[in-house]
Amino acid sequence: MTDATPHAGLAEEAARVLRDEHERLLTVVGQCATAVAAEWDGDSVADRERVMPPFRRALDGSGALSRLPRALADAVTATGRPMAAPPVAAPPYVVVTGEGVVLRANLGEERLVVLLRAFEVVRDGDDGSHRYRRTDGVEIEAEIV
């Protein structure tokens, strides 16, 4: 998600803070994703319900879910922008998706959006079907929109 817009440097700084200051949290997010994928019969699943609900439960049970708002606040601080409200471990700030965890914060008229990608969506064909596959580690994609 990081791009060449004037905000790319701020988004990259937010991602750097997450990588450097929240390394242990990212490790736990990855461990939760790996535990979810270990329950699959193969290297991927087509059923979203085999990804999102178990991933959310694993994040919650590990304590990672409750720590993600602090990580988001630190990422926002790195942008030098004010945050409209303190984040909580719930939408719209922290959202568990089929690809991982999305962190969002309003920065005045803009928004910081960070994806902690733990799964990839693989398209099966032209019919719109897809599968979820565990990625290698947790990738951080950040942008200011």
Coordinates of C-alpha atoms in Angstrom, one line a residue:
M1 CA 0.0 0.0 0.0
T2 CA 2.9 2.4 0.5
D3 CA 3.2 4.6 -2.6
A4 CA 5.1 7.6 -4.0
T5 CA 2.6 10.3 -2.8
P6 CA 3.8 13.2 -0.6
H7 CA 2.5 11.1 2.4
A8 CA 4.6 8.1 1.5
G9 CA 7.4 9.1 3.9
L10 CA 5.0 9.5 6.8
A11 CA 3.4 6.2 6.0
E12 CA 6.8 4.5 5.9
E13 CA 7.7 6.1 9.2
A14 CA 4.5 4.7 10.8
A15 CA 5.5 1.2 9.4
R16 CA 9.0 1.6 10.7
V17 CA 7.7 2.3 14.2
L18 CA 5.6 -0.8 14.1
R19 CA 8.5 -2.9 12.9
D20 CA 11.0 -1.5 15.4
E21 CA 9.0 -0.7 18.5
H22 CA 6.3 -3.4 18.3
E23 CA 8.4 -6.4 17.0
R24 CA 7.1 -8.7 19.7
L25 CA 3.5 -7.8 19.0
L26 CA 4.0 -8.5 15.3
T27 CA 5.6 -11.8 16.2
V28 CA 2.5 -12.7 18.2
V29 CA 0.2 -11.7 15.4
G30 CA 2.2 -14.0 13.1
Q31 CA 2.1 -16.9 15.6
C32 CA -1.7 -16.5 15.8
A33 CA -2.0 -16.6 12.0
T34 CA 0.3 -19.7 11.9
A35 CA -1.9 -21.4 14.6
V36 CA -5.0 -20.7 12.5
A37 CA -3.4 -22.1 9.3
A38 CA -2.2 -25.2 11.2
E39 CA -5.9 -26.2 11.6
W40 CA -6.4 -26.3 7.8
D41 CA -6.3 -29.6 5.8
G42 CA -3.8 -28.1 3.3
D43 CA -1.9 -24.9 2.7
S44 CA -5.1 -22.9 2.0
V45 CA -8.8 -22.7 2.6
A46 CA -11.7 -21.3 0.6
D47 CA -14.0 -20.6 3.6
R48 CA -13.5 -17.2 5.1
E49 CA -15.0 -18.5 8.4
R50 CA -12.0 -20.7 8.8
V51 CA -9.8 -17.7 8.8
M52 CA -11.4 -14.6 10.4
P53 CA -13.2 -15.9 13.5
P54 CA -10.3 -18.2 14.6
F55 CA -7.8 -15.5 13.9
R56 CA -9.7 -13.0 16.0
R57 CA -10.1 -15.5 18.8
A58 CA -6.4 -16.3 18.7
L59 CA -5.5 -12.6 18.7
D60 CA -7.8 -11.9 21.6
G61 CA -6.6 -15.0 23.6
S62 CA -2.9 -14.0 23.1
G63 CA -3.5 -10.4 24.3
A64 CA -2.4 -9.1 20.9
L65 CA -5.8 -7.6 20.1
S66 CA -5.8 -5.4 23.2
R67 CA -2.2 -4.2 22.4
L68 CA -2.9 -3.2 18.8
P69 CA -4.5 0.2 19.7
R70 CA -1.3 1.2 21.4
A71 CA 0.7 0.2 18.4
L72 CA -1.6 2.2 16.2
A73 CA -1.3 5.3 18.5
D74 CA 2.5 5.0 18.3
A75 CA 2.3 4.7 14.4
V76 CA 0.2 7.9 14.4
T77 CA 2.6 9.7 16.6
A78 CA 5.4 8.8 14.1
T79 CA 3.5 10.7 11.4
G80 CA 3.5 13.9 13.5
R81 CA -0.2 14.3 12.9
P82 CA -2.9 14.5 15.7
M83 CA -5.2 11.7 16.2
A84 CA -8.9 12.5 16.3
A85 CA -9.7 10.1 19.2
P86 CA -7.8 7.4 21.2
P87 CA -8.1 4.0 19.4
V88 CA -9.8 1.0 20.8
A89 CA -9.5 -2.7 19.9
A90 CA -12.6 -2.6 17.7
P91 CA -13.8 -1.2 14.4
P92 CA -13.0 1.3 12.9
Y93 CA -9.6 1.4 14.6
V94 CA -8.7 -2.3 14.7
V95 CA -10.4 -4.7 12.2
V96 CA -9.6 -8.4 11.7
T97 CA -10.0 -9.3 8.1
G98 CA -9.3 -12.3 5.8
E99 CA -5.9 -10.8 5.0
G100 CA -4.8 -9.9 8.6
V101 CA -5.4 -6.9 10.8
V102 CA -6.3 -3.4 9.5
L103 CA -5.4 -0.5 11.8
R104 CA -7.0 2.9 11.0
A105 CA -6.8 6.3 12.4
N106 CA -8.2 9.6 11.4
L107 CA -5.6 12.3 11.0
G108 CA -7.7 15.4 10.6
E109 CA -9.0 15.2 7.0
E110 CA -6.8 12.2 6.2
R111 CA -6.5 8.7 7.4
L112 CA -3.6 6.4 8.3
V113 CA -4.4 2.8 7.1
V114 CA -2.0 0.0 8.0
L115 CA -2.5 -3.6 7.0
L116 CA -0.7 -6.2 9.0
R117 CA -0.9 -8.9 6.3
A118 CA -0.8 -12.4 7.6
F119 CA -2.8 -14.1 4.9
E120 CA -3.1 -13.6 1.2
V121 CA -6.1 -14.0 -0.9
V122 CA -5.4 -16.2 -4.0
R123 CA -7.9 -15.9 -6.8
D124 CA -8.8 -19.3 -8.2
G125 CA -10.1 -18.2 -11.6
D126 CA -12.5 -16.0 -13.5
D127 CA -15.4 -17.2 -11.5
G128 CA -14.5 -15.0 -8.5
S129 CA -13.6 -17.9 -6.3
H130 CA -10.6 -17.5 -4.0
R131 CA -8.6 -19.1 -1.2
Y132 CA -6.8 -17.8 1.8
R133 CA -3.2 -18.8 2.3
R134 CA -0.8 -18.0 5.2
T135 CA 1.9 -15.5 4.1
D136 CA 5.5 -15.8 5.2
G137 CA 5.6 -13.7 8.4
V138 CA 3.6 -10.5 8.8
E139 CA 3.9 -7.8 6.1
I140 CA 3.3 -4.2 7.0
E141 CA 1.6 -2.1 4.3
A142 CA 0.9 1.5 5.3
E143 CA -0.6 4.5 3.5
I144 CA -2.2 7.9 4.3
V145 CA -5.3 8.5 2.3

